[in-house]
mmCIF file of C-alpha atoms in Angstrom:
data_model
loop_
_atom_site.group_PDB
_atom_site.id
_atom_site.type_symbol
_atom_site.label_atom_id
_atom_site.label_comp_id
_atom_site.label_asym_id
_atom_site.label_seq_id
_atom_site.Cartn_x
_atom_site.Cartn_y
_atom_site.Cartn_z
ATOM 1 C CA MET A 729 178.083 117.573 146.304
ATOM 2 C CA PRO A 730 179.465 115.646 148.814
ATOM 3 C CA ARG A 731 182.210 113.213 149.303
ATOM 4 C CA LEU A 732 180.765 109.540 149.877
ATOM 5 C CA ASP A 733 183.474 107.135 149.020
ATOM 6 C CA ASP A 734 183.869 106.542 153.164
ATOM 7 C CA THR A 735 178.986 104.783 152.905
ATOM 8 C CA ALA A 736 178.112 102.212 151.556
ATOM 9 C CA VAL A 737 174.610 101.972 150.475
ATOM 10 C CA PHE A 738 172.104 98.547 150.639
ATOM 11 C CA LEU A 739 169.525 99.434 148.681
ATOM 12 C CA ASP A 740 166.227 96.967 148.451
ATOM 13 C CA PHE A 741 164.653 96.095 145.024
ATOM 14 C CA ASP A 742 160.997 94.744 145.352
ATOM 15 C CA GLY A 743 158.704 97.858 146.467
ATOM 16 C CA THR A 744 161.450 100.197 146.435
ATOM 17 C CA ILE A 745 163.101 100.448 143.153
ATOM 18 C CA THR A 746 160.226 99.171 142.559
ATOM 19 C CA LEU A 747 157.197 101.320 142.819
ATOM 20 C CA THR A 748 154.802 97.716 143.463
ATOM 21 C CA ASP A 749 156.041 94.402 144.553
ATOM 22 C CA THR A 750 157.167 92.483 141.925
ATOM 23 C CA ALA A 751 156.013 89.032 143.499
ATOM 24 C CA GLU A 752 152.911 90.489 144.431
ATOM 25 C CA HIS A 753 152.594 91.755 140.276
ATOM 26 C CA LEU A 754 153.394 87.584 139.343
ATOM 27 C CA LEU A 755 151.587 85.913 141.444
ATOM 28 C CA ASP A 756 148.776 88.735 141.046
ATOM 29 C CA ARG A 757 149.163 87.642 136.692
ATOM 30 C CA LEU A 758 149.962 83.616 136.802
ATOM 31 C CA ALA A 759 149.382 81.862 140.703
ATOM 32 C CA THR A 760 147.495 78.715 141.007
ATOM 33 C CA GLY A 761 145.440 79.046 144.816
ATOM 34 C CA ASP A 762 145.136 81.437 147.497
ATOM 35 C CA TRP A 763 148.770 83.491 147.084
ATOM 36 C CA ARG A 764 147.677 86.318 149.720
ATOM 37 C CA GLU A 765 147.643 83.527 152.208
ATOM 38 C CA PRO A 766 151.933 83.195 152.789
ATOM 39 C CA GLY A 767 152.409 86.788 152.189
ATOM 40 C CA LEU A 768 149.373 87.409 155.541
ATOM 41 C CA ARG A 769 151.385 84.835 157.551
ATOM 42 C CA TYR A 770 154.734 85.951 156.641
ATOM 43 C CA ARG A 771 153.885 89.890 157.701
ATOM 44 C CA ALA A 772 152.389 88.332 160.764
ATOM 45 C CA GLY A 773 154.932 86.106 162.480
ATOM 46 C CA ALA A 774 153.922 82.907 162.129
ATOM 47 C CA ILE A 775 156.316 82.176 158.873
ATOM 48 C CA SER A 776 159.618 83.217 157.735
ATOM 49 C CA GLY A 777 160.345 84.311 154.890
ATOM 50 C CA LEU A 778 162.091 81.334 153.341
ATOM 51 C CA GLU A 779 158.853 79.722 153.688
ATOM 52 C CA CYS A 780 156.121 82.446 152.682
ATOM 53 C CA LEU A 781 159.100 82.433 149.594
ATOM 54 C CA ARG A 782 159.158 78.711 148.439
ATOM 55 C CA ARG A 783 155.095 78.665 148.907
ATOM 56 C CA GLU A 784 154.306 81.179 146.668
ATOM 57 C CA TRP A 785 157.477 79.956 144.362
ATOM 58 C CA ALA A 786 154.800 76.091 144.353
ATOM 59 C CA MET A 787 152.217 78.391 143.265
ATOM 60 C CA LEU A 788 153.353 79.584 139.942
ATOM 61 C CA PRO A 789 154.040 78.481 136.458
ATOM 62 C CA HIS A 790 157.902 77.975 136.797
ATOM 63 C CA ASP A 791 158.373 78.803 132.420
ATOM 64 C CA GLU A 792 161.048 82.007 133.043
ATOM 65 C CA GLU A 793 160.352 83.170 129.939
ATOM 66 C CA LEU A 794 157.280 84.040 130.466
ATOM 67 C CA LEU A 795 157.852 85.094 134.648
ATOM 68 C CA LEU A 796 160.949 87.037 133.380
ATOM 69 C CA LYS A 797 157.768 89.080 130.845
ATOM 70 C CA THR A 798 155.201 89.256 133.064
ATOM 71 C CA ALA A 799 158.073 90.825 136.012
ATOM 72 C CA ARG A 800 159.352 92.846 132.932
ATOM 73 C CA GLU A 801 155.685 94.794 133.069
ATOM 74 C CA VAL A 802 156.488 96.732 137.021
ATOM 75 C CA PRO A 803 157.609 99.907 136.404
ATOM 76 C CA LEU A 804 160.399 101.129 138.016
ATOM 77 C CA ASP A 805 161.376 103.974 141.042
ATOM 78 C CA PRO A 806 161.292 106.606 138.041
ATOM 79 C CA GLY A 807 163.723 108.405 140.731
ATOM 80 C CA THR A 808 166.718 105.376 140.697
ATOM 81 C CA GLU A 809 168.394 105.779 137.259
ATOM 82 C CA GLN A 810 169.248 109.768 138.609
ATOM 83 C CA LEU A 811 169.954 107.806 142.554
ATOM 84 C CA ILE A 812 172.413 105.878 141.480
ATOM 85 C CA THR A 813 174.302 107.583 139.082
ATOM 86 C CA ASP A 814 175.029 110.415 141.592
ATOM 87 C CA LEU A 815 176.006 107.667 144.044
ATOM 88 C CA ARG A 816 178.383 106.459 141.505
ATOM 89 C CA ALA A 817 179.669 109.948 141.711
ATOM 90 C CA ALA A 818 180.395 111.194 144.832
ATOM 91 C CA GLY A 819 181.986 107.638 145.760
ATOM 92 C CA ALA A 820 179.599 105.375 147.965
ATOM 93 C CA GLU A 821 179.978 101.634 146.866
ATOM 94 C CA ILE A 822 175.919 100.671 145.623
ATOM 95 C CA THR A 823 174.291 96.971 146.700
ATOM 96 C CA VAL A 824 171.223 95.522 146.619
ATOM 97 C CA VAL A 825 169.562 93.691 148.871
ATOM 98 C CA SER A 826 166.601 91.652 147.465
ATOM 99 C CA ASP A 827 164.534 88.385 149.378
ATOM 100 C CA GLY A 828 162.800 87.667 146.762
ATOM 101 C CA PHE A 829 162.078 85.157 143.347
ATOM 102 C CA GLY A 830 165.949 86.976 142.493
ATOM 103 C CA PHE A 831 165.734 86.838 138.801
ATOM 104 C CA HIS A 832 163.128 90.498 137.169
ATOM 105 C CA ALA A 833 166.245 91.940 140.402
ATOM 106 C CA GLU A 834 169.436 90.027 138.154
ATOM 107 C CA ASP A 835 167.983 91.595 135.156
ATOM 108 C CA GLU A 836 167.224 94.245 136.262
ATOM 109 C CA CYS A 837 170.526 95.289 137.981
ATOM 110 C CA ARG A 838 172.128 93.700 134.746
ATOM 111 C CA ARG A 839 171.034 96.909 132.956
ATOM 112 C CA LEU A 840 171.897 99.184 135.855
ATOM 113 C CA GLY A 841 175.345 97.511 136.722
ATOM 114 C CA LEU A 842 174.735 96.686 139.751
ATOM 115 C CA PRO A 843 175.585 94.452 142.192
ATOM 116 C CA VAL A 844 172.343 92.431 144.233
ATOM 117 C CA VAL A 845 172.955 90.024 146.353
ATOM 118 C CA THR A 846 169.474 88.108 145.878
ATOM 119 C CA ALA A 847 167.880 83.862 145.681
ATOM 120 C CA ARG A 848 168.426 82.848 141.970
ATOM 121 C CA VAL A 849 166.189 80.591 140.128
ATOM 122 C CA ILE A 850 168.956 77.406 138.337
ATOM 123 C CA ASP A 851 166.565 74.842 136.110
ATOM 124 C CA GLY A 852 163.544 76.213 137.218
ATOM 125 C CA GLU A 853 164.536 75.564 141.118
ATOM 126 C CA LEU A 854 164.421 78.734 143.709
ATOM 127 C CA THR A 855 167.553 78.926 145.642
ATOM 128 C CA PHE A 856 169.020 80.889 147.994
ATOM 129 C CA PRO A 857 173.200 81.502 147.971
ATOM 130 C CA HIS A 858 173.070 84.096 150.038
ATOM 131 C CA ARG A 859 170.860 82.415 152.778
ATOM 132 C CA ASN A 860 172.571 82.572 155.987
ATOM 133 C CA THR A 861 171.822 80.122 159.239
ATOM 134 C CA GLN A 862 174.255 81.359 161.546
ATOM 135 C CA CYS A 863 172.677 84.913 161.521
ATOM 136 C CA SER A 864 169.656 86.227 162.774
ATOM 137 C CA CYS A 865 167.913 86.019 160.211
ATOM 138 C CA SER A 866 168.814 82.733 159.468
ATOM 139 C CA GLY A 867 165.280 82.963 158.847
ATOM 140 C CA CYS A 868 165.626 84.844 155.683
ATOM 141 C CA GLY A 869 165.478 83.802 152.090
ATOM 142 C CA THR A 870 167.877 86.682 151.678
ATOM 143 C CA CYS A 871 170.318 87.307 154.890
ATOM 144 C CA LYS A 872 170.812 91.470 154.637
ATOM 145 C CA LEU A 873 172.134 91.511 157.174
ATOM 146 C CA THR A 874 175.246 89.533 156.472
ATOM 147 C CA PRO A 875 176.450 92.499 153.509
ATOM 148 C CA LEU A 876 175.826 95.135 155.993
ATOM 149 C CA MET A 877 177.450 94.174 158.605
ATOM 150 C CA ARG A 878 180.434 93.486 156.301
ATOM 151 C CA ALA A 879 180.980 96.585 154.963
ATOM 152 C CA ARG A 880 180.746 97.995 158.466
ATOM 153 C CA HIS A 881 183.359 95.830 159.844
ATOM 154 C CA ARG A 882 185.392 97.767 156.362
ATOM 155 C CA GLY A 883 185.050 100.893 158.537
ATOM 156 C CA LEU A 884 182.417 102.169 156.392
ATOM 157 C CA THR A 885 179.374 103.984 157.157
ATOM 158 C CA THR A 886 175.925 101.309 156.100
ATOM 159 C CA VAL A 887 172.611 102.207 154.725
ATOM 160 C CA VAL A 888 169.725 101.061 154.122
ATOM 161 C CA ILE A 889 167.060 102.237 151.971
ATOM 162 C CA GLY A 890 163.708 99.820 152.028
ATOM 163 C CA ASP A 891 160.325 99.683 152.693
ATOM 164 C CA GLY A 892 159.028 95.821 154.460
ATOM 165 C CA THR A 893 159.653 93.496 157.100
ATOM 166 C CA SER A 894 162.588 91.741 155.240
ATOM 167 C CA ASP A 895 165.525 95.454 155.343
ATOM 168 C CA ARG A 896 164.250 95.132 159.464
ATOM 169 C CA ARG A 897 166.881 94.027 160.822
ATOM 170 C CA ALA A 898 169.223 95.048 159.202
ATOM 171 C CA ALA A 899 167.800 98.783 159.144
ATOM 172 C CA GLY A 900 167.810 98.383 162.987
ATOM 173 C CA VAL A 901 171.922 98.808 162.514
ATOM 174 C CA ALA A 902 172.283 100.331 159.926
ATOM 175 C CA ASP A 903 174.121 104.476 160.384
ATOM 176 C CA ARG A 904 171.828 106.210 158.738
ATOM 177 C CA VAL A 905 167.665 104.575 157.989
ATOM 178 C CA PHE A 906 165.827 105.563 154.595
ATOM 179 C CA ALA A 907 162.415 103.504 155.188
ATOM 180 C CA LYS A 908 158.729 103.908 153.101
ATOM 181 C CA ASN A 909 155.360 102.169 153.846
ATOM 182 C CA GLY A 910 155.758 99.519 156.669
ATOM 183 C CA LEU A 911 160.193 99.952 156.230
ATOM 184 C CA ALA A 912 158.821 103.931 157.957
ATOM 185 C CA ASP A 913 155.457 101.974 160.665
ATOM 186 C CA TRP A 914 158.298 99.952 162.344
ATOM 187 C CA CYS A 915 161.248 102.150 162.486
ATOM 188 C CA ALA A 916 158.591 104.322 163.779
ATOM 189 C CA ARG A 917 157.381 101.954 166.486
ATOM 190 C CA GLN A 918 160.741 100.476 167.359
ATOM 191 C CA ALA A 919 161.848 104.241 167.663
ATOM 192 C CA ILE A 920 164.641 103.883 165.249
ATOM 193 C CA PRO A 921 165.564 106.944 163.662
ATOM 194 C CA HIS A 922 164.678 106.772 159.912
ATOM 195 C CA THR A 923 163.817 109.906 157.248
ATOM 196 C CA ARG A 924 160.221 108.339 155.731
ATOM 197 C CA PHE A 925 159.989 108.770 151.912
ATOM 198 C CA ASN A 926 157.670 108.169 148.728
ATOM 199 C CA ARG A 927 160.556 108.613 145.848
ATOM 200 C CA LEU A 928 164.147 107.572 145.284
ATOM 201 C CA ILE A 929 164.800 111.334 143.882
ATOM 202 C CA GLU A 930 164.519 112.177 147.579
ATOM 203 C CA VAL A 931 166.998 109.567 149.170
ATOM 204 C CA ARG A 932 169.034 111.287 146.309
ATOM 205 C CA ASP A 933 168.103 114.721 147.263
ATOM 206 C CA ALA A 934 169.177 113.690 151.288
ATOM 207 C CA LEU A 935 171.938 112.130 150.315
ATOM 208 C CA LEU A 936 173.602 114.017 147.617
ATOM 209 C CA SER A 937 172.120 117.416 148.008
ATOM 210 C CA PRO A 938 174.972 120.785 149.488
#
């Protein structure tokens, strides 16, 4: 197994660690109103990711116990724990970066022993402690570019593993990109070198096979 002591891995949560998007699952199960509209506008570039999250959150009941119970219905990629175990054994730094509601990512990352950069729910309010208004991604609820650039400034090789719109800015500057779904399509259109994947075990094999 190769050593990755000089590598920082940034792993998206929704649609990457989880097989489907937690927010969409919650909205489909619990929301009032046309919950698809904010997401469609966000992906079309009409509103920011931050505005999308705020609009979606307003459609949900702010019953944290119900929300977490429903979020736990979303399955994880079966290769998640193997990827994390082997990356740790190889010496890599691993950080989960999630531009979602946060509480499901926090719940799973606590169990997995992983640091997570994401939004937080405090007394029923959705807050954004990792928003960076000075960054080019100031429209994101959680800036994924900031922790990546900090790792780069420490001299680390940066790896992004993701699937969607919120991963684009980080993917555009990372040393290595693993992409699926819409992120892979975007990288192809932008001529950004990337490795397309469907499941995390493929990422594990690409990074860690001798």
